Short mmCIF file of C-alpha atoms in Angstrom, two decimals:
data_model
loop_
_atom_site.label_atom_id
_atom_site.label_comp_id
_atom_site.label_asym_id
_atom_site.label_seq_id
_atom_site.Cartn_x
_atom_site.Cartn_y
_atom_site.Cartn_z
CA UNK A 1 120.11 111.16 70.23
CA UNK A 2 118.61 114.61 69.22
CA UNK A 3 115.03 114.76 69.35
CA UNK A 4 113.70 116.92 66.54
CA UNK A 5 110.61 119.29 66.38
CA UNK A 6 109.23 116.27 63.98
CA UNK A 7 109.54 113.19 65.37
CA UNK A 8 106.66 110.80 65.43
CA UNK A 9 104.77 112.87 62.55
CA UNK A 10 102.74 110.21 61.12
CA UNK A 11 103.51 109.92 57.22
CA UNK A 12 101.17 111.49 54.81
CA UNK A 13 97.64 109.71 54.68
CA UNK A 14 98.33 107.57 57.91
CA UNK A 15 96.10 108.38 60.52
CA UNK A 16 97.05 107.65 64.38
CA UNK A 17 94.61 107.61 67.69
CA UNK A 18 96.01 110.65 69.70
CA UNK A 19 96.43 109.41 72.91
CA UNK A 20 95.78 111.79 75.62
CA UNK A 21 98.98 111.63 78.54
CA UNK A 22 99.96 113.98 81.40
CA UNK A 23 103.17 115.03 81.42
CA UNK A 24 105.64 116.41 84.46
CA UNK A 25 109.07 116.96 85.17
CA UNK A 26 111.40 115.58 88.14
CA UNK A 27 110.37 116.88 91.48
CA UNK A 28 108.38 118.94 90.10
CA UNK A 29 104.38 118.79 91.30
CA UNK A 30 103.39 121.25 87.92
CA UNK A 31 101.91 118.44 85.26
CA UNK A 32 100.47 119.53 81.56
CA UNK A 33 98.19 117.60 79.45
CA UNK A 34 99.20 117.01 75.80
CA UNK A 35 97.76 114.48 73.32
CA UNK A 36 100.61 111.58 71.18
CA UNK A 37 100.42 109.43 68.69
CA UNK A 38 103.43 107.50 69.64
CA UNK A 39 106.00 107.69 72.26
CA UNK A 40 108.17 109.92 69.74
CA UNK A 41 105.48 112.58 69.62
CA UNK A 42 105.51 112.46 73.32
CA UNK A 43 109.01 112.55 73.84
CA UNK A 44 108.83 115.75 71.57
CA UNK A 45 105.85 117.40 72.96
CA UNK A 46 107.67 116.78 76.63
CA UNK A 47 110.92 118.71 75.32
CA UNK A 48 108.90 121.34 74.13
CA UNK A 49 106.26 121.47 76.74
CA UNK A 50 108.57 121.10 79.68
CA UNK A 51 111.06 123.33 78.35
CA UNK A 52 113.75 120.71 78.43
CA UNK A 53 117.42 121.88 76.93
CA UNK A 54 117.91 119.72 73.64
CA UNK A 55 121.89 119.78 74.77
CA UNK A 56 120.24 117.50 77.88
CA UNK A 57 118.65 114.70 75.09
CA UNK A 58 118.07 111.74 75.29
CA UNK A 59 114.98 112.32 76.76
CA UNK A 60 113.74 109.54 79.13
CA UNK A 61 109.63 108.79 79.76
CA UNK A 62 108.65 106.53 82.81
CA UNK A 63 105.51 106.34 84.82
CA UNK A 64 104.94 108.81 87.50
CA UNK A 65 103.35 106.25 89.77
CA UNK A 66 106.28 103.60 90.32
CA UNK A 67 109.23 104.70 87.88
CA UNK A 68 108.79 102.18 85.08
CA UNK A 69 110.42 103.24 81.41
CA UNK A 70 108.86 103.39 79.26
CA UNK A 71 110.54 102.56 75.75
CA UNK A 72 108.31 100.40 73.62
CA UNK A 73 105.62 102.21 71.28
CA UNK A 74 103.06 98.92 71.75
CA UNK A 75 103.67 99.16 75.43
CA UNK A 76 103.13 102.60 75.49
CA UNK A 77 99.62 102.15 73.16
CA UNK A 78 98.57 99.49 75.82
CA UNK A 79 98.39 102.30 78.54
CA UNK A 80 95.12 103.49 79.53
CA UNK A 81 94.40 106.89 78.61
CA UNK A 82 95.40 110.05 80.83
CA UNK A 83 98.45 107.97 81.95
CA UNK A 84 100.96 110.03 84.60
CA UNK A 85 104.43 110.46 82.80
CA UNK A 86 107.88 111.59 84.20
CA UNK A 87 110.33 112.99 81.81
CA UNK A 88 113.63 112.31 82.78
CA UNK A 89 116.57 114.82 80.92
CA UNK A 90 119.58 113.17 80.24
CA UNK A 91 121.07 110.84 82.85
CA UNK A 92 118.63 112.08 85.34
CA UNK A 93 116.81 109.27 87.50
CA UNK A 94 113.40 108.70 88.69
CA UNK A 95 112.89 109.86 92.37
CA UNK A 96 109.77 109.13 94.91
CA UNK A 97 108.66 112.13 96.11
CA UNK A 98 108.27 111.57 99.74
CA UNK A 99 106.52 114.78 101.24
CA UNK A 100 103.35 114.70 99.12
CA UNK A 101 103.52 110.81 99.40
CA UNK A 102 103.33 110.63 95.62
CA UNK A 103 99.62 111.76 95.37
CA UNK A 104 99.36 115.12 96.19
CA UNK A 105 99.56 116.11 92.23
CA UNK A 106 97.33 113.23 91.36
CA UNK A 107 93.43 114.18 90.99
CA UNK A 108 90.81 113.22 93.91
CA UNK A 109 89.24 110.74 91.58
CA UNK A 110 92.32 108.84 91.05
CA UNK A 111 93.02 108.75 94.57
CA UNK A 112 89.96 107.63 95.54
CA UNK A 113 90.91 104.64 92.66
CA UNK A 114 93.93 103.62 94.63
CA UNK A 115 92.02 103.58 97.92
CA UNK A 116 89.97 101.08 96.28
CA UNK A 117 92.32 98.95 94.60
CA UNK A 118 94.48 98.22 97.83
CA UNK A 119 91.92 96.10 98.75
CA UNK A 120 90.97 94.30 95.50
CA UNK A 121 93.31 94.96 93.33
CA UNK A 122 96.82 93.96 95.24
CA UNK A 123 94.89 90.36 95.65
CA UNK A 124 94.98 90.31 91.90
CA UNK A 125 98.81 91.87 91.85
CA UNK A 126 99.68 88.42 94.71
CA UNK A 127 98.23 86.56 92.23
CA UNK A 128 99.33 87.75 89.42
CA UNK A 129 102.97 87.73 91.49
CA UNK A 130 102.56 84.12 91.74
CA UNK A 131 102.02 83.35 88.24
CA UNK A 132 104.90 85.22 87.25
CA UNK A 133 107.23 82.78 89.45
CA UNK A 134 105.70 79.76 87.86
CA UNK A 135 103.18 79.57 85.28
CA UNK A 136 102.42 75.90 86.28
CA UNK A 137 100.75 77.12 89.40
CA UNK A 138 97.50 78.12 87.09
CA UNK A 139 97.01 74.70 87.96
CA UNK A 140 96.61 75.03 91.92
CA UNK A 141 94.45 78.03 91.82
CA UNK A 142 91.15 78.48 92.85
CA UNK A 143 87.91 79.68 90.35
CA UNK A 144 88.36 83.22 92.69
CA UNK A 145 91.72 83.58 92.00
CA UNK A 146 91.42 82.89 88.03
CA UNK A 147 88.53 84.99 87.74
CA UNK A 148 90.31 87.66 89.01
CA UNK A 149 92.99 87.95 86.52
CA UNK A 150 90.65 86.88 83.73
CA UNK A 151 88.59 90.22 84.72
CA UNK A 152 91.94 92.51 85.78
CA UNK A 153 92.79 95.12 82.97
CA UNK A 154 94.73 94.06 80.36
CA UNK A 155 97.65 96.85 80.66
CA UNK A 156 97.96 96.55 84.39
CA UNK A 157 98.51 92.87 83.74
CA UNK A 158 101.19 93.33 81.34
CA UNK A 159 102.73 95.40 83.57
CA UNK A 160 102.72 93.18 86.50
CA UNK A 161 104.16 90.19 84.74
CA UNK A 162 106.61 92.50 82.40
CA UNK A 163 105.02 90.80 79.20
CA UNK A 164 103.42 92.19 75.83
CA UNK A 165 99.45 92.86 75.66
CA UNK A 166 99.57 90.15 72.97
CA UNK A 167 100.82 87.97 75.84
CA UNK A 168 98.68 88.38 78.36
CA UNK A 169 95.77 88.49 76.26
CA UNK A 170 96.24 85.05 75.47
CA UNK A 171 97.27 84.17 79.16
CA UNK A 172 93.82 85.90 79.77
CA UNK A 173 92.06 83.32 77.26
CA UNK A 174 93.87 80.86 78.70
CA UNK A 175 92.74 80.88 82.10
CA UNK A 176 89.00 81.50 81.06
CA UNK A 177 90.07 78.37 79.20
CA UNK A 178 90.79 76.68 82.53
CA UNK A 179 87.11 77.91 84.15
CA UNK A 180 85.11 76.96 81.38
CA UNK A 181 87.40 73.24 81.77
CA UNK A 182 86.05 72.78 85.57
CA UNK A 183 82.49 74.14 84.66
CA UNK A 184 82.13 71.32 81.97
CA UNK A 185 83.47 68.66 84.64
CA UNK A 186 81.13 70.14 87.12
CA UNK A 187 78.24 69.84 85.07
CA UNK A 188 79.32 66.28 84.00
CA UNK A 189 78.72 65.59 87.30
CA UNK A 190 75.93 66.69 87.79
CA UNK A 191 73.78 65.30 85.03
CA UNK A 192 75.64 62.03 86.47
CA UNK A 193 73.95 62.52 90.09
CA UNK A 194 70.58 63.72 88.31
CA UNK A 195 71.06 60.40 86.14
CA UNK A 196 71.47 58.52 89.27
CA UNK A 197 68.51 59.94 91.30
CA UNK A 198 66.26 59.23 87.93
CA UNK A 199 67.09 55.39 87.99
CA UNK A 200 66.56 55.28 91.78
CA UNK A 201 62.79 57.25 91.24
CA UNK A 202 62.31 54.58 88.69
CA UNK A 203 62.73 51.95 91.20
CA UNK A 204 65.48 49.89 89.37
CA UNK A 205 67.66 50.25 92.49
CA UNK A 206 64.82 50.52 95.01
CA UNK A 207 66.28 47.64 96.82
CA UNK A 208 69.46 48.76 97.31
CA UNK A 209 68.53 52.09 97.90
CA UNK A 210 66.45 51.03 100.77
CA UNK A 211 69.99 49.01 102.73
CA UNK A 212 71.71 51.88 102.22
CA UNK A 213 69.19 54.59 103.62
CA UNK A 214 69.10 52.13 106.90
CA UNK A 215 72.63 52.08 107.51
CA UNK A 216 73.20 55.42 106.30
CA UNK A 217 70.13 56.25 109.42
CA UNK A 218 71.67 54.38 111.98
CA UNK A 219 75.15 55.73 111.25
CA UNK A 220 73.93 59.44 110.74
CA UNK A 221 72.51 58.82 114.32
CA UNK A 222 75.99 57.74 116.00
CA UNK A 223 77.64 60.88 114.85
CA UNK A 224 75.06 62.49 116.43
CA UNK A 225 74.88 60.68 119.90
CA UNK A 226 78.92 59.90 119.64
CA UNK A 227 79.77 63.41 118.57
CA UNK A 228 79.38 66.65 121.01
CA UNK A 229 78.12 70.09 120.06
CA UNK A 230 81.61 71.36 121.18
CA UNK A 231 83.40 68.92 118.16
CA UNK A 232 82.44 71.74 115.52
CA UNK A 233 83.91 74.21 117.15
CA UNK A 234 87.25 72.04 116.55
CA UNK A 235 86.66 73.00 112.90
CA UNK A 236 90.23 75.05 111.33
CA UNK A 237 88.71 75.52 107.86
CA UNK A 238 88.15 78.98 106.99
CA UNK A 239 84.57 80.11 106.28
CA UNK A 240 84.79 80.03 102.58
CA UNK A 241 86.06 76.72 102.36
CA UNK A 242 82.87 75.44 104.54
CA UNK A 243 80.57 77.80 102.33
CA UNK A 244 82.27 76.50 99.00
CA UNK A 245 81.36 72.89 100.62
CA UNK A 246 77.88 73.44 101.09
CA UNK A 247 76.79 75.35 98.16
CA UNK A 248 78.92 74.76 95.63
CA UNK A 249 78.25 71.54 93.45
CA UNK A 250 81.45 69.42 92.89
CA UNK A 251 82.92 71.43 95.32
CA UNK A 252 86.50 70.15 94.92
CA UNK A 253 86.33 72.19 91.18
CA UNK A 254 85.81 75.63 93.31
CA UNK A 255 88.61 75.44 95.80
CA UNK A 256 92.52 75.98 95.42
CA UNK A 257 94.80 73.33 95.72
CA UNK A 258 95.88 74.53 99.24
CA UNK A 259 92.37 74.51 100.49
CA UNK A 260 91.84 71.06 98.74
CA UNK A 261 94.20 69.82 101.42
CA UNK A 262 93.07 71.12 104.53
CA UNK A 263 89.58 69.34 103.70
CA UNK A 264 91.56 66.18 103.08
CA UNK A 265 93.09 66.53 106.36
CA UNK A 266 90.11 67.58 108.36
CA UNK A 267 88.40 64.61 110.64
CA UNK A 268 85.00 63.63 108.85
CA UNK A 269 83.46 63.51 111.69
CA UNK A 270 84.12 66.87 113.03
CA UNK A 271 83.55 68.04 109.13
CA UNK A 272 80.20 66.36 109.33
CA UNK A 273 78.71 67.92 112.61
CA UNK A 274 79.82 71.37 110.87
CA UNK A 275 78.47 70.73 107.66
CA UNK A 276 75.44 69.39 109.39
CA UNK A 277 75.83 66.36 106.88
CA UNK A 278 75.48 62.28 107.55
CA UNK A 279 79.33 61.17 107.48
CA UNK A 280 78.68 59.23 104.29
CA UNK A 281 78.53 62.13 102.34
CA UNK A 282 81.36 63.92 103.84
CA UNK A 283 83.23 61.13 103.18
CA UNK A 284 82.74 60.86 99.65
CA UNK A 285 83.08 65.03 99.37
CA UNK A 286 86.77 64.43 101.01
CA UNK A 287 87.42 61.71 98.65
CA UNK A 288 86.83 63.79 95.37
CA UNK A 289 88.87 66.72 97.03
CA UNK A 290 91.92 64.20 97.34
CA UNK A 291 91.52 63.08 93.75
CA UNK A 292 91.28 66.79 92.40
CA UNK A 293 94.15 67.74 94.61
CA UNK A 294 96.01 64.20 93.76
CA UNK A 295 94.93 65.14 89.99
CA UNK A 296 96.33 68.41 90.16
CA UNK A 297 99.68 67.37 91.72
CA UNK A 298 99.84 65.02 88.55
CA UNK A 299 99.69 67.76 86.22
CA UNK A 300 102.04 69.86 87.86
CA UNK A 301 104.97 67.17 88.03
CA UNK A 302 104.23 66.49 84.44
CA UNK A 303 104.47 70.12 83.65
CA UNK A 304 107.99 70.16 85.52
CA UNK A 305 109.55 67.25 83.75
CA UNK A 306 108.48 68.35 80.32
CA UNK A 307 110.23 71.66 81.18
CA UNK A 308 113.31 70.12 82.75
CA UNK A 309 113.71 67.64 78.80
CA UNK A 310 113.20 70.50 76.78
CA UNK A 311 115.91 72.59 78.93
CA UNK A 312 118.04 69.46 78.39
CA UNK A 313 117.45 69.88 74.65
CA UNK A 314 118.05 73.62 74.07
CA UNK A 315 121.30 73.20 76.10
CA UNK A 316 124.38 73.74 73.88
CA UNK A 317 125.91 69.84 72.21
CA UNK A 318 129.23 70.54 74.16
CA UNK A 319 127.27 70.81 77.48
CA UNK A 320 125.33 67.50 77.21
CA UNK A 321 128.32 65.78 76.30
CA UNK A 322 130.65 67.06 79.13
CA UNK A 323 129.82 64.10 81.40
CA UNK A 324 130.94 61.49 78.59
CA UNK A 325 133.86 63.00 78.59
CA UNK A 326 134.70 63.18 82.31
CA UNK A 327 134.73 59.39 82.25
CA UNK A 328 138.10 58.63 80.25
CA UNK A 329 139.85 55.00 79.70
CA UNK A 330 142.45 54.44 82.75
CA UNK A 331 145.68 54.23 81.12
#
């Protein structure tokens, strides 16, 4: 295909967003700034720009920071401005350039972007990574994890999970979907509790209140005479687990499913003395991180046998009836 002076001129009376790009060749470190309306005009521009031979068209665009190609106008609209392009003449391909590491053309400021993202930003991209192997696992992730792709940029997304802007702007919606879900459960629960402590102020379960306090005393005292100062350091949860415990409410909402479990498995006792709680409430804490996690579990099963009947239905009539027809009549 022949790529003419006039390709991607919008139409009399349209009106398009120039987009500004910058544009290099192959193994070459020389980049030029040019401003497209569509990937057309760019292509165009490049041939001109770049001097490229129009006997060496098709003309192939792909991102100067990982090789990707870039063919689709709404993918190409989704890219942030000032985007790094490769044109690619003919059958050429996309080579690393290895002695500049890749960055050597690419402005201070940007650098100093990638510094910052390797820390940040690949936790999003393992995420993200993880999502992209099975949706379902939205499910086992922690508030952290979901607010991170919530907040990551929308093109950078797309590009991560190889999906549409449209796409992931709904996935986007979907997880904040998911947070706002757990913040209404957490706050269920706690006008519960501050329902609760209101009916014991009142005095309607003074009595009660009162056997419990004494044997929640004299067993808050034998963890503390039974138990040594050496038992916390026995602890294996990781810090933010035991800071998600103690100042998060409905703590079991914050945590991802793999965390859920380690509390589960942790000894209350030894959970106690490092939560500096009575055992009671560690108990109870433990118990609402195995429903969540048992809850959880639940969903994900569900998820997998709705997706295993509807692959059963979309299979082709000949398939499903290929074990009828292995059993035949002996003759």
């Amino acid at each position: 295909m022949e790529v003419s002076g006039d390709a991607g001129v919008p139409e009399s009376g349209e009106i398009r967003t120039l987009k500004p790009c910058l544009l290099r060749r192959n193994h070459s470190r020389e980049q030029h700034g040019v401003a497209a309306s569509c990937l057309e005009d760019l292509r165009s521009k490049a041939c001109d720009i770049l001097a490229i031979d129009k006997s060496l068209t098709p003309v192939t665009l792909v991102l100067a920071e990982d090789g990707t190609i870039v063919d689709d106008d709404d993918y190409f609209l989704c890219l942030p401005s000032n985007t790094k392009f490769v044109a690619l003449a003919n059958n050429e391909k996309w080579a690393y350039n290895n002695s500049d590491g890749g960055t050597a053309w690419i402005s201070q400021e940007s650098f100093d972007v990638d510094e910052t993202d390797r820390g940040a930003g690949l936790k999003w991209k393992n995420v993200a990574r993880q999502l992209k192997e099975d949706l379902s696992s939205i499910i086992l992730l922690s508030e952290e994890d979901l607010q991170m792709l919530v907040d990551a940029p929308c093109a950078d997304l797309a590009q991560e999970l190889l999906q549409s802007c449209a796409t992931v702007q709904q996935l986007q919606h979907t997880l904040q979907q998911v947070l706002d879900q757990r913040e209404e459960v957490r706050q269920s629960k706690q006008l519960l509790q501050l329902y609760l402590e209101a009916l014991e102020k009142e005095g309607s379960l003074l009595s009660k209140q009162e056997e419990s306090k004494a044997a929640l005393g004299e067993e808050a005292d034998a963890v503390d005479t039974g138990i040594s100062r050496e038992t916390s350091s026995d602890i294996t949860l990781a810090s933010h687990i035991l800071t998600a415990l103690r100042e998060k409410p409905a703590p079991e909402l914050s945590l991802s499913s793999q965390d859920l479990e380690l509390v589960t498995r942790e000894d209350p006792k030894a959970l106690a003395v490092a939560l500096n709680w009575d055992i009671r409430k560690t108990e109870t804490v433990q118990e609402a991180c195995e429903r969540e996690l048992a809850l959880r579990l639940q969903q994900m099963q569900s998820l997998h046998s709705l997706r295993s009947i509807s692959a059963r239905k979309a299979s082709p009539p000949g398939e499903r009836q290929n074990p009828k027809r292995a059993k035949q009549e002996p003759t």
